[in-house]
mmCIF file of C-alpha atoms in Angstrom:
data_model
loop_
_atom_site.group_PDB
_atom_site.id
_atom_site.type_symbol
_atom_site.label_atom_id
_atom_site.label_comp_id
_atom_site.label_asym_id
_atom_site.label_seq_id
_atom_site.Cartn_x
_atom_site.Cartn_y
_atom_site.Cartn_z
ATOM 1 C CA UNK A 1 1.252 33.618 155.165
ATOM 2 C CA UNK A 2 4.251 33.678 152.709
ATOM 3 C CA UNK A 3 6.669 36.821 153.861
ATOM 4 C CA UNK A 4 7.291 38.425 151.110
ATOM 5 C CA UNK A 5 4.319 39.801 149.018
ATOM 6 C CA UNK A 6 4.411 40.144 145.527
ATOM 7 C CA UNK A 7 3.837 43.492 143.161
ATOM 8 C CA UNK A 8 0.600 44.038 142.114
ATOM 9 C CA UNK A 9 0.684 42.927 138.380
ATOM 10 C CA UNK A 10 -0.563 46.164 137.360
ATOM 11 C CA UNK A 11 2.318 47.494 139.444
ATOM 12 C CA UNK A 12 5.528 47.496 136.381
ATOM 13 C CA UNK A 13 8.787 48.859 137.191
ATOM 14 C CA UNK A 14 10.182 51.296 134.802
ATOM 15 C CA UNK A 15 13.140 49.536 132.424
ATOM 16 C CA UNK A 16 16.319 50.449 133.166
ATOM 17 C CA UNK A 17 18.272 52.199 130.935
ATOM 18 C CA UNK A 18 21.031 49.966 129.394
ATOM 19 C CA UNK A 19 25.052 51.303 129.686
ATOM 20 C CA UNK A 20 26.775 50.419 126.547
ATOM 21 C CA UNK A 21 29.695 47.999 127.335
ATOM 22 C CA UNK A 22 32.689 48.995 125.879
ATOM 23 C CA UNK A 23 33.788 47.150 122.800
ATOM 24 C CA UNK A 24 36.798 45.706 124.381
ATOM 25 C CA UNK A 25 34.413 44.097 126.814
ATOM 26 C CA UNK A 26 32.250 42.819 124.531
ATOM 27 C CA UNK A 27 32.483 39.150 124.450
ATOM 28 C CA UNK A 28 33.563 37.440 121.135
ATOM 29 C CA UNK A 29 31.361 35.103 118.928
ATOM 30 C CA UNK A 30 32.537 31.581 118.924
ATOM 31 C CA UNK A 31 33.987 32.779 115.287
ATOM 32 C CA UNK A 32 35.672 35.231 116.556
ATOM 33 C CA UNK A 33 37.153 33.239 119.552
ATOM 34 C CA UNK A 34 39.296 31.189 117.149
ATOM 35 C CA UNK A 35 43.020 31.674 116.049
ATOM 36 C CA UNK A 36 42.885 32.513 112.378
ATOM 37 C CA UNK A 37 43.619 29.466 110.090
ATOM 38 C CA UNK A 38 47.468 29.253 108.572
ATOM 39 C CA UNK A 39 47.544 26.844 105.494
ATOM 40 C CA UNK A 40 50.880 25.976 104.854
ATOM 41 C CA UNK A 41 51.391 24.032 101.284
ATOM 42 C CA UNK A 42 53.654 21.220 101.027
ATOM 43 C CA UNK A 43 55.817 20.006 98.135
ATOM 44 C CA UNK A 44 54.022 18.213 95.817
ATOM 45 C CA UNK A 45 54.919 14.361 95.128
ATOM 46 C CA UNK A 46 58.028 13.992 92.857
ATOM 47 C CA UNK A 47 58.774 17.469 93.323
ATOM 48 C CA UNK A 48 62.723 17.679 92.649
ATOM 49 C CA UNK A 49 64.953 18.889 96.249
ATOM 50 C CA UNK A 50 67.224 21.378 96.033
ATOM 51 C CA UNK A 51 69.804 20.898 93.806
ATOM 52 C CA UNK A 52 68.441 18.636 91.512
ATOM 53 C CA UNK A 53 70.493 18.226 88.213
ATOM 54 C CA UNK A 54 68.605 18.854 84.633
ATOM 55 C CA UNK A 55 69.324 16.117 82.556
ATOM 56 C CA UNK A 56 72.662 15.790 81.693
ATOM 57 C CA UNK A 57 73.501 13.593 78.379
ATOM 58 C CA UNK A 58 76.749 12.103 77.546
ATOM 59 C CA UNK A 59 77.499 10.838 74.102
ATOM 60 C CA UNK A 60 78.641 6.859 73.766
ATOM 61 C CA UNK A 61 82.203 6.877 72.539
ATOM 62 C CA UNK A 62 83.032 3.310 73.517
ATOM 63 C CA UNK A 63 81.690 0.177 72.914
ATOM 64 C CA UNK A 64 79.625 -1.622 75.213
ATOM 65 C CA UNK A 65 80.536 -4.530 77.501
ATOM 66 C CA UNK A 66 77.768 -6.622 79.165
ATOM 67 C CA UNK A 67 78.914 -7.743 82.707
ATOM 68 C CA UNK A 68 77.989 -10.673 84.769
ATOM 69 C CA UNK A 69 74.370 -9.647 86.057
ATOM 70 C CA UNK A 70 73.534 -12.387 88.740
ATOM 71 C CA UNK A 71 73.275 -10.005 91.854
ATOM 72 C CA UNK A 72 71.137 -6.843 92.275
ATOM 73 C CA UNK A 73 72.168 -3.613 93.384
ATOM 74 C CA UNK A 74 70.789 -0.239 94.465
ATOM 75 C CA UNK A 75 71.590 3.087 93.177
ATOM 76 C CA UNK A 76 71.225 6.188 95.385
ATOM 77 C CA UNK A 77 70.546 9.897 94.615
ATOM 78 C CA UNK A 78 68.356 9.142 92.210
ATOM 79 C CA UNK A 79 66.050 12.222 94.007
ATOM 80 C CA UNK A 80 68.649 14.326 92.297
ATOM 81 C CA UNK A 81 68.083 13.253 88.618
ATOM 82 C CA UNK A 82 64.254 12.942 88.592
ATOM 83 C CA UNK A 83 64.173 15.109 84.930
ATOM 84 C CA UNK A 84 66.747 12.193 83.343
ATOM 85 C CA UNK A 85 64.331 9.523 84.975
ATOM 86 C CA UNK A 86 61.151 11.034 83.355
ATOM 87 C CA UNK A 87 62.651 11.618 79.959
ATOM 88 C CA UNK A 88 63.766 8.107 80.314
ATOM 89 C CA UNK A 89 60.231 6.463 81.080
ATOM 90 C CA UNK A 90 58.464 9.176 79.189
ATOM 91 C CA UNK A 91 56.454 10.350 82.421
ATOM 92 C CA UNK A 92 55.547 6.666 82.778
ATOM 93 C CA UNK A 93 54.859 5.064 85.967
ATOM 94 C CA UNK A 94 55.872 1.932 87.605
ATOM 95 C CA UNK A 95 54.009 -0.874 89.207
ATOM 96 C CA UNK A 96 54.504 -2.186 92.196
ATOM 97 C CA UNK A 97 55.807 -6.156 90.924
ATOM 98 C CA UNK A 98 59.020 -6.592 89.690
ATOM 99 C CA UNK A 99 57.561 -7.512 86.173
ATOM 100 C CA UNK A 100 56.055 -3.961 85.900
ATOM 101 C CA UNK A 101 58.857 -2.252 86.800
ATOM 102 C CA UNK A 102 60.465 -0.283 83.743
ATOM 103 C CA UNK A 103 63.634 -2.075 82.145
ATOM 104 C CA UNK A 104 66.508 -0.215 80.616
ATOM 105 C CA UNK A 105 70.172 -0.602 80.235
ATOM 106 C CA UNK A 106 72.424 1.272 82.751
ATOM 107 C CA UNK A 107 76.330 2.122 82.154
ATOM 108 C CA UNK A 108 78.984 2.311 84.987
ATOM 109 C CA UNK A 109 81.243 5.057 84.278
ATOM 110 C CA UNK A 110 84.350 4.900 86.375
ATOM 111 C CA UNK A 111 85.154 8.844 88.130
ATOM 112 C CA UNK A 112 88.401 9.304 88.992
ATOM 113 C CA UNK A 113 88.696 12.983 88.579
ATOM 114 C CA UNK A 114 85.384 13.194 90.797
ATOM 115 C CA UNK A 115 86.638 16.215 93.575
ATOM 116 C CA UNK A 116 84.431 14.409 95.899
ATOM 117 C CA UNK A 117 85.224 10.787 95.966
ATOM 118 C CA UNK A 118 87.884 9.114 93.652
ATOM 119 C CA UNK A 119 86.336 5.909 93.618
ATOM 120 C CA UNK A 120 83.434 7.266 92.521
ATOM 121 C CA UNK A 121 80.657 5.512 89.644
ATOM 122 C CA UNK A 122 78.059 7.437 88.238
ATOM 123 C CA UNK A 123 75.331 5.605 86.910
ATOM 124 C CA UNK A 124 73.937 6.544 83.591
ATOM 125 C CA UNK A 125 70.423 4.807 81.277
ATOM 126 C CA UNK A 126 71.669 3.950 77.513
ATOM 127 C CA UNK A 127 69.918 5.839 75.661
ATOM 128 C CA UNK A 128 70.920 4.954 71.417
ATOM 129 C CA UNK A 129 74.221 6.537 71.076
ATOM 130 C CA UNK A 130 73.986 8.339 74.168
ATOM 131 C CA UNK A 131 73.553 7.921 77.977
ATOM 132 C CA UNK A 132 72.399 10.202 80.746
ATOM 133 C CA UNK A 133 72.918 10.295 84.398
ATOM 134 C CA UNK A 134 70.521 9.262 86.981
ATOM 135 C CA UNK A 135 72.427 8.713 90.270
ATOM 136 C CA UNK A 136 75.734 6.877 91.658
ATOM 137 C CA UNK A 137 76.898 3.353 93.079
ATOM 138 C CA UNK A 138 76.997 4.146 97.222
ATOM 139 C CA UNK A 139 80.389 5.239 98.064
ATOM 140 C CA UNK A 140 81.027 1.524 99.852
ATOM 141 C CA UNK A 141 80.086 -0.409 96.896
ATOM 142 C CA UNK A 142 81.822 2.164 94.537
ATOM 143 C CA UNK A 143 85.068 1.595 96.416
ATOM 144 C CA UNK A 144 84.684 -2.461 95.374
ATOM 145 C CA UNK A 145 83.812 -2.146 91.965
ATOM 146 C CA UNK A 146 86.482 0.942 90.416
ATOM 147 C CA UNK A 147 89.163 -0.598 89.714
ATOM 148 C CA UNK A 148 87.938 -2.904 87.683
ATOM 149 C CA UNK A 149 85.547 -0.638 85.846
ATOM 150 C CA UNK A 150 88.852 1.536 84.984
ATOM 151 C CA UNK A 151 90.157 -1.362 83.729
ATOM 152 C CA UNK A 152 87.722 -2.156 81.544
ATOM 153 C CA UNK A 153 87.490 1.831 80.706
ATOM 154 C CA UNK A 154 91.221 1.542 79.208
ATOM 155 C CA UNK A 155 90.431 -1.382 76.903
ATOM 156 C CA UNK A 156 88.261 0.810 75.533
ATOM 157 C CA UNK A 157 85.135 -0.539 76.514
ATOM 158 C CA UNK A 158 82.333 0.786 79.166
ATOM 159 C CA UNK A 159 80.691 -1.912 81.330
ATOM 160 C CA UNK A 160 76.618 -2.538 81.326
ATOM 161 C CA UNK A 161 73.954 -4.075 82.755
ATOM 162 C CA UNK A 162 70.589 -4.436 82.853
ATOM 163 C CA UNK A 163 68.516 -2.078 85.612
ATOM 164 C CA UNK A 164 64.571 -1.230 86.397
ATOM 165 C CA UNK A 165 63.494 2.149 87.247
ATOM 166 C CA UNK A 166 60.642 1.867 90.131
ATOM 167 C CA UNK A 167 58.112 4.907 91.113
ATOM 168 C CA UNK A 168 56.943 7.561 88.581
ATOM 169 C CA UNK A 169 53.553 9.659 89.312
ATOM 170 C CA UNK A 170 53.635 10.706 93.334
ATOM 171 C CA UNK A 171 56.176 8.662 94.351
ATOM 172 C CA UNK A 172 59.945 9.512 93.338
ATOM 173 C CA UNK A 173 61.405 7.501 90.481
ATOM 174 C CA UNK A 174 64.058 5.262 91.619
ATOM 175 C CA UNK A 175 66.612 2.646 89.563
ATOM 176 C CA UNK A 176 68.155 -0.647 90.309
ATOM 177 C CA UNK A 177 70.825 -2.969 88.371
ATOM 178 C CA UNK A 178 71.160 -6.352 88.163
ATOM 179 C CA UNK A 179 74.838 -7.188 88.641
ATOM 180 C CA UNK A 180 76.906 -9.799 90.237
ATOM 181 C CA UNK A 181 79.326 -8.840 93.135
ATOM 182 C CA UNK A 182 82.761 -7.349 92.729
ATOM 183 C CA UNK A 183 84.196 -11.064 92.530
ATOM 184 C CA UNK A 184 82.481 -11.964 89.988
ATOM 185 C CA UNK A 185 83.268 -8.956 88.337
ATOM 186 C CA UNK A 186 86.927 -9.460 88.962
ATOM 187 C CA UNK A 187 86.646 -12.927 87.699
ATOM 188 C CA UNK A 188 85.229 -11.938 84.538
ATOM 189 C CA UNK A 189 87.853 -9.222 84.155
ATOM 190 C CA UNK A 190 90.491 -12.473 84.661
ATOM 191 C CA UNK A 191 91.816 -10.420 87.942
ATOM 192 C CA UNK A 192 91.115 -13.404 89.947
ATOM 193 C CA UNK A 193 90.760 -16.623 89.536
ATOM 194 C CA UNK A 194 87.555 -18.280 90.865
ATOM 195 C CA UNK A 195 89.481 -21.308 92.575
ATOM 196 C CA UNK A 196 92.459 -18.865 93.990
ATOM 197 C CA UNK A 197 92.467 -17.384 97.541
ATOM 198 C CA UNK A 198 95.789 -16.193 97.041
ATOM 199 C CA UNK A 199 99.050 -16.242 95.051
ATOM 200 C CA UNK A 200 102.190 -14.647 95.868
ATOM 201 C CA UNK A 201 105.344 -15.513 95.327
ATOM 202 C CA UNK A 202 105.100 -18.762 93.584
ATOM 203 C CA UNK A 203 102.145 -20.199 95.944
ATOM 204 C CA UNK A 204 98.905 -20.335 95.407
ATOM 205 C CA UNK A 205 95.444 -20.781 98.093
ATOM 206 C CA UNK A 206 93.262 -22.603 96.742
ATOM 207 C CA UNK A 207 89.551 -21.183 98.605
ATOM 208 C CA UNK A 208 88.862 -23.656 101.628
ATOM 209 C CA UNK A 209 84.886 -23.664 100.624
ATOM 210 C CA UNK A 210 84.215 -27.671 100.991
ATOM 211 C CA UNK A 211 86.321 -30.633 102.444
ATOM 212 C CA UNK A 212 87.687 -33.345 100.885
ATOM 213 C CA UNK A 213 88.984 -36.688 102.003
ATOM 214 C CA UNK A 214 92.619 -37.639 101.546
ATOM 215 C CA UNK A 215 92.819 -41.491 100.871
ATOM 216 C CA UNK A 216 96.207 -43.830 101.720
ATOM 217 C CA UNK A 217 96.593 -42.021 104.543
ATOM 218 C CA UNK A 218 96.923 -45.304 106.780
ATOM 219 C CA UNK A 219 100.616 -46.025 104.511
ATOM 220 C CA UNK A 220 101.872 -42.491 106.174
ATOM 221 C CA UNK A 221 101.007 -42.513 109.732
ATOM 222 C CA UNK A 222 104.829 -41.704 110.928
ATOM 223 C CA UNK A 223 104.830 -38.519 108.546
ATOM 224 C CA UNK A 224 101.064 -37.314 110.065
ATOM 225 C CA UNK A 225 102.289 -38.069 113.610
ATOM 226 C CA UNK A 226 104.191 -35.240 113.538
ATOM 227 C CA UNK A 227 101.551 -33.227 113.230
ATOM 228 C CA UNK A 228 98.518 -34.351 114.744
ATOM 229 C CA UNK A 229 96.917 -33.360 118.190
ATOM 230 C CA UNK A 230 97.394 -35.214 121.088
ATOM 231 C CA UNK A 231 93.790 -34.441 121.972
ATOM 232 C CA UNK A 232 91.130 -36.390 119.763
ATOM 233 C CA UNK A 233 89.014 -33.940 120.223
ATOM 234 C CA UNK A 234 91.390 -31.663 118.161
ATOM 235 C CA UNK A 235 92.079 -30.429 114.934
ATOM 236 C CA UNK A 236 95.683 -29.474 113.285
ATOM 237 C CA UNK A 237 95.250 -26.940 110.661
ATOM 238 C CA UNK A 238 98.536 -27.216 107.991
ATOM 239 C CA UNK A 239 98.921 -26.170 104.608
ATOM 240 C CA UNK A 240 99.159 -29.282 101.999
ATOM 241 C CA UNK A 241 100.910 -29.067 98.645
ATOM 242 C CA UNK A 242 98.717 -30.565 96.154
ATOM 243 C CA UNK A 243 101.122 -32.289 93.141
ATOM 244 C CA UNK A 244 100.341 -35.498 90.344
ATOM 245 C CA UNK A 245 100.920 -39.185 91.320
ATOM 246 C CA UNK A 246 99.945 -42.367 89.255
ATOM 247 C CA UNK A 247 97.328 -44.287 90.658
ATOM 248 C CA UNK A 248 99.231 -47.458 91.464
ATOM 249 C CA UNK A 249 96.594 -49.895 91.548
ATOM 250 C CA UNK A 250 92.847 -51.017 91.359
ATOM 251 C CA UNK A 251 90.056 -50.107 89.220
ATOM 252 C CA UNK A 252 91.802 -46.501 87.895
ATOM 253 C CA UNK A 253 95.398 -47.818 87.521
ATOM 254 C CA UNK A 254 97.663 -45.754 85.104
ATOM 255 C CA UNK A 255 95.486 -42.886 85.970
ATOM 256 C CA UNK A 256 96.605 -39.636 87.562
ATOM 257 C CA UNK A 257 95.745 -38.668 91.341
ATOM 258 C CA UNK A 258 96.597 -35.779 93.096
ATOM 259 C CA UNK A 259 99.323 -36.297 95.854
ATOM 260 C CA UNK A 260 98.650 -34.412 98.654
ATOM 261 C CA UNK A 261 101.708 -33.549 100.818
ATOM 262 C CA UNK A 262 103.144 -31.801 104.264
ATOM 263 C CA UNK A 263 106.557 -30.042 103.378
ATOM 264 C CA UNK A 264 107.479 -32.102 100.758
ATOM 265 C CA UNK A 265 106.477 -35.700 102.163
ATOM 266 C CA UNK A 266 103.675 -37.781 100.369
ATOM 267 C CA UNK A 267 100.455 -37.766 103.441
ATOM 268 C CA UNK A 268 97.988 -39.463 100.892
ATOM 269 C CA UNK A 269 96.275 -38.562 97.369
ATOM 270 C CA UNK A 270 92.611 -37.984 96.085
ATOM 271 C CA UNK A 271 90.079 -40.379 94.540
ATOM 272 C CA UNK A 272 90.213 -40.273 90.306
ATOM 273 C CA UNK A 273 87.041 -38.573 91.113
ATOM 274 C CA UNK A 274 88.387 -35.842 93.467
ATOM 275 C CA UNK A 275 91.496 -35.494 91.153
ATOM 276 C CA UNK A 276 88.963 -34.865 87.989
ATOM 277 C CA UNK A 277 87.556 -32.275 89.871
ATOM 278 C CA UNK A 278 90.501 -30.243 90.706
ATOM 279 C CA UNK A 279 92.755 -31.387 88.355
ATOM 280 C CA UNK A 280 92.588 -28.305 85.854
ATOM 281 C CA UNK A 281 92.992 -25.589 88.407
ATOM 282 C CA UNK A 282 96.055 -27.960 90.031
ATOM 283 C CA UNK A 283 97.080 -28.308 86.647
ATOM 284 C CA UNK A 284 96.899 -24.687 85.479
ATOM 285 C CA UNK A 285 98.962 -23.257 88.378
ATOM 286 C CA UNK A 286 101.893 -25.540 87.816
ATOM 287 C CA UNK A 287 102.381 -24.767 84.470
ATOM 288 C CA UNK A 288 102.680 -21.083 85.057
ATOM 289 C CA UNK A 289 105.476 -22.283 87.619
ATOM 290 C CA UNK A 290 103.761 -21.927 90.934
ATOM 291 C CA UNK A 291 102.596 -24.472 93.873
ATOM 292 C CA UNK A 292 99.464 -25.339 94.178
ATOM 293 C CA UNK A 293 98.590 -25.298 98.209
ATOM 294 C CA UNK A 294 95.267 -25.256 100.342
ATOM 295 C CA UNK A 295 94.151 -25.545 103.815
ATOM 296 C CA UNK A 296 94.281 -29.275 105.657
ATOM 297 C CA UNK A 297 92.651 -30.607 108.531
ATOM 298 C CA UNK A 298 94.639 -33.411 110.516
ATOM 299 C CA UNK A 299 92.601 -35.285 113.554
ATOM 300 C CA UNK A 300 93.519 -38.387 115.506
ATOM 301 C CA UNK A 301 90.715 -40.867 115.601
ATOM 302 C CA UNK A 302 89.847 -44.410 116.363
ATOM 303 C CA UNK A 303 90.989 -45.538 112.862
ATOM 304 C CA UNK A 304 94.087 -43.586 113.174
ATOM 305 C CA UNK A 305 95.526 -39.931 111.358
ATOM 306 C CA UNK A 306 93.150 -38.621 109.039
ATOM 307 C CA UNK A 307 93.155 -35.767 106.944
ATOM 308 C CA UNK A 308 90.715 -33.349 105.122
ATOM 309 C CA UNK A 309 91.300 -30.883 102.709
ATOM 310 C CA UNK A 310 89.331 -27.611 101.979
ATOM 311 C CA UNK A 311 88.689 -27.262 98.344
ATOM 312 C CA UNK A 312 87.000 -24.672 96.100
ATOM 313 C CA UNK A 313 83.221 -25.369 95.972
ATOM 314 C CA UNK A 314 83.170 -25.030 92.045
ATOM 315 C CA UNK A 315 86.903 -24.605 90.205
ATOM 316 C CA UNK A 316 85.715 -24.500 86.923
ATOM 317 C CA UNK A 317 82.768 -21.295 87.415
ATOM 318 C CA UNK A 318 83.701 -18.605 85.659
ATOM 319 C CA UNK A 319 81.810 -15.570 84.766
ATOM 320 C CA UNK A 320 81.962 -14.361 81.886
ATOM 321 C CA UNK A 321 81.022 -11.140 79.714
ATOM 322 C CA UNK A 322 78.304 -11.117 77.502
#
């Protein structure tokens, strides 16, 4: 016989009477249970950072020079001038290929009374007769190009080139240019010359950027000997002097070859070929009373002293203004 008996069902036991728990006791809905919701709103896209400029126009006083625009080159703070960029594109907005994004003409105006940076160049989108600013050159690449952009400031002129603005909508507007690097630029600007390393002095480098093989060396082994390693293994790097010579016989004789030579001594001469090649730059710094020089490369081999020259790739490039 199960233990424990069980009440009669008409046997009920009176209810209990029910304590109220105290509200702090109370347990909390599954509502209730959770940390109220914080909604913190971002900026918007394109919204301007702190101390954004308004648009700032600047009327065109100068006239415009077009410079050599083989290179490309960024422009920062652009984040700073988004109000010039969308009056510029009219609110437009890029794509993401280089053919959709937005062309204009830029203008780099030279700073030198800047407080923060001497050398600084402010960027600015031709606009008609007037410009406005939409960001700098980086303070690197600002250093390279300001002295020739001052330069070209005092002649009374204001350097361009062509740039595309990228972005618009929700993504900041940005800007590029299309310009060639500061030699280039200094080329154009007839500050260098493309051939030249160096001239000081009365001497001019040419650039060592390709060699070139002197010929008739074999008629000046005693001068070379003087200067060529023992080991054949070696090189001897010397400075030539690059003069004229007549081409004494054979298919070009009468013709003009360049003489190359080691203080003063004939060490060989170019092909008519070579010499046609170089023979305007060669030409060109003699007249103005200087030496025409480069780098040479002497090695002793089976066949005896040879020499090499290093050259300027292309003598004649120039770039020019538009």
């Amino acid at each position: 016989m199960w233990p424990f008996s069980r009440k009669p069902r008409s046997e009920k036991s009176a209810p209990s009477a029910r304590v109220p728990e105290p509200s702090a006791l109370r347990p909390m809905s599954r509502q209730a249970r959770q940390p109220p919701i914080s909604i913190q709103w971002g900026k918007p896209a394109n919204t301007e950072p702190e101390g954004a400029e308004p648009a700032r126009f600047s009327p065109i006083t100068l006239s415009l020079l077009q410079l050599p625009a083989e290179g490309r080159v960024p422009v920062v703070g652009e984040s700073y001038y988004q109000q010039a960029l969308r009056f510029v594109t009219r609110g437009a907005t890029s794509g993401n290929t280089f053919d959709d994004h937005i062309p204009v003409t830029a203008a780099l105006v030279p700073e030198p009374y800047n407080p923060w940076d001497k050398t600084a160049v402010r960027i600015d989108v031709v606009l008609g007769q007037q410009s406005v600013k939409v960001g700098y050159l980086s303070r690197e690449l600002a250093r390279l190009y300001h002295a020739e952009l001052i330069k070209i400031l005092h002649s009374g002129r204001m350097g361009t080139c062509p740039g595309r603005i990228t972005g618009g909508g929700r993504k900041y507007y940005g800007i590029y240019l299309h310009l060639s690097d500061p030699r280039s630029l200094r080329i154009a600007n007839g500050s260098e010359h493309p051939a030249i390393a160096q001239e000081q002095d009365g001497v001019a480098i040419l650039h060592g950027e390709r060699t070139c093989a002197v010929t008739q060396g074999g008629k000046h082994q005693d001068v070379l000997q003087r200067y060529a390693p023992a080991d054949r293994q070696g090189r001897q790097s010397v400075t030539a002097s690059l003069h004229f010579c007549v081409i004494g016989s054979g298919k070009y004789r009468g013709k003009q070859a360049i003489e190359v030579r080691l203080r003063g001594r004939r060490i060989g001469q170019l092909t008519y070929a070579t010499t046609l090649r170089y023979r305007g730059i060669v030409q060109e710094i003699i007249d103005r009373g200087s030496t025409a020089t480069c780098q040479a490369s002497i090695r002793n081999t089976d066949k005896g002293i040879q020499v090499e020259l290093l050259m300027p790739s292309d003598p004649d490039h120039k770039p020019s203004f538009n």
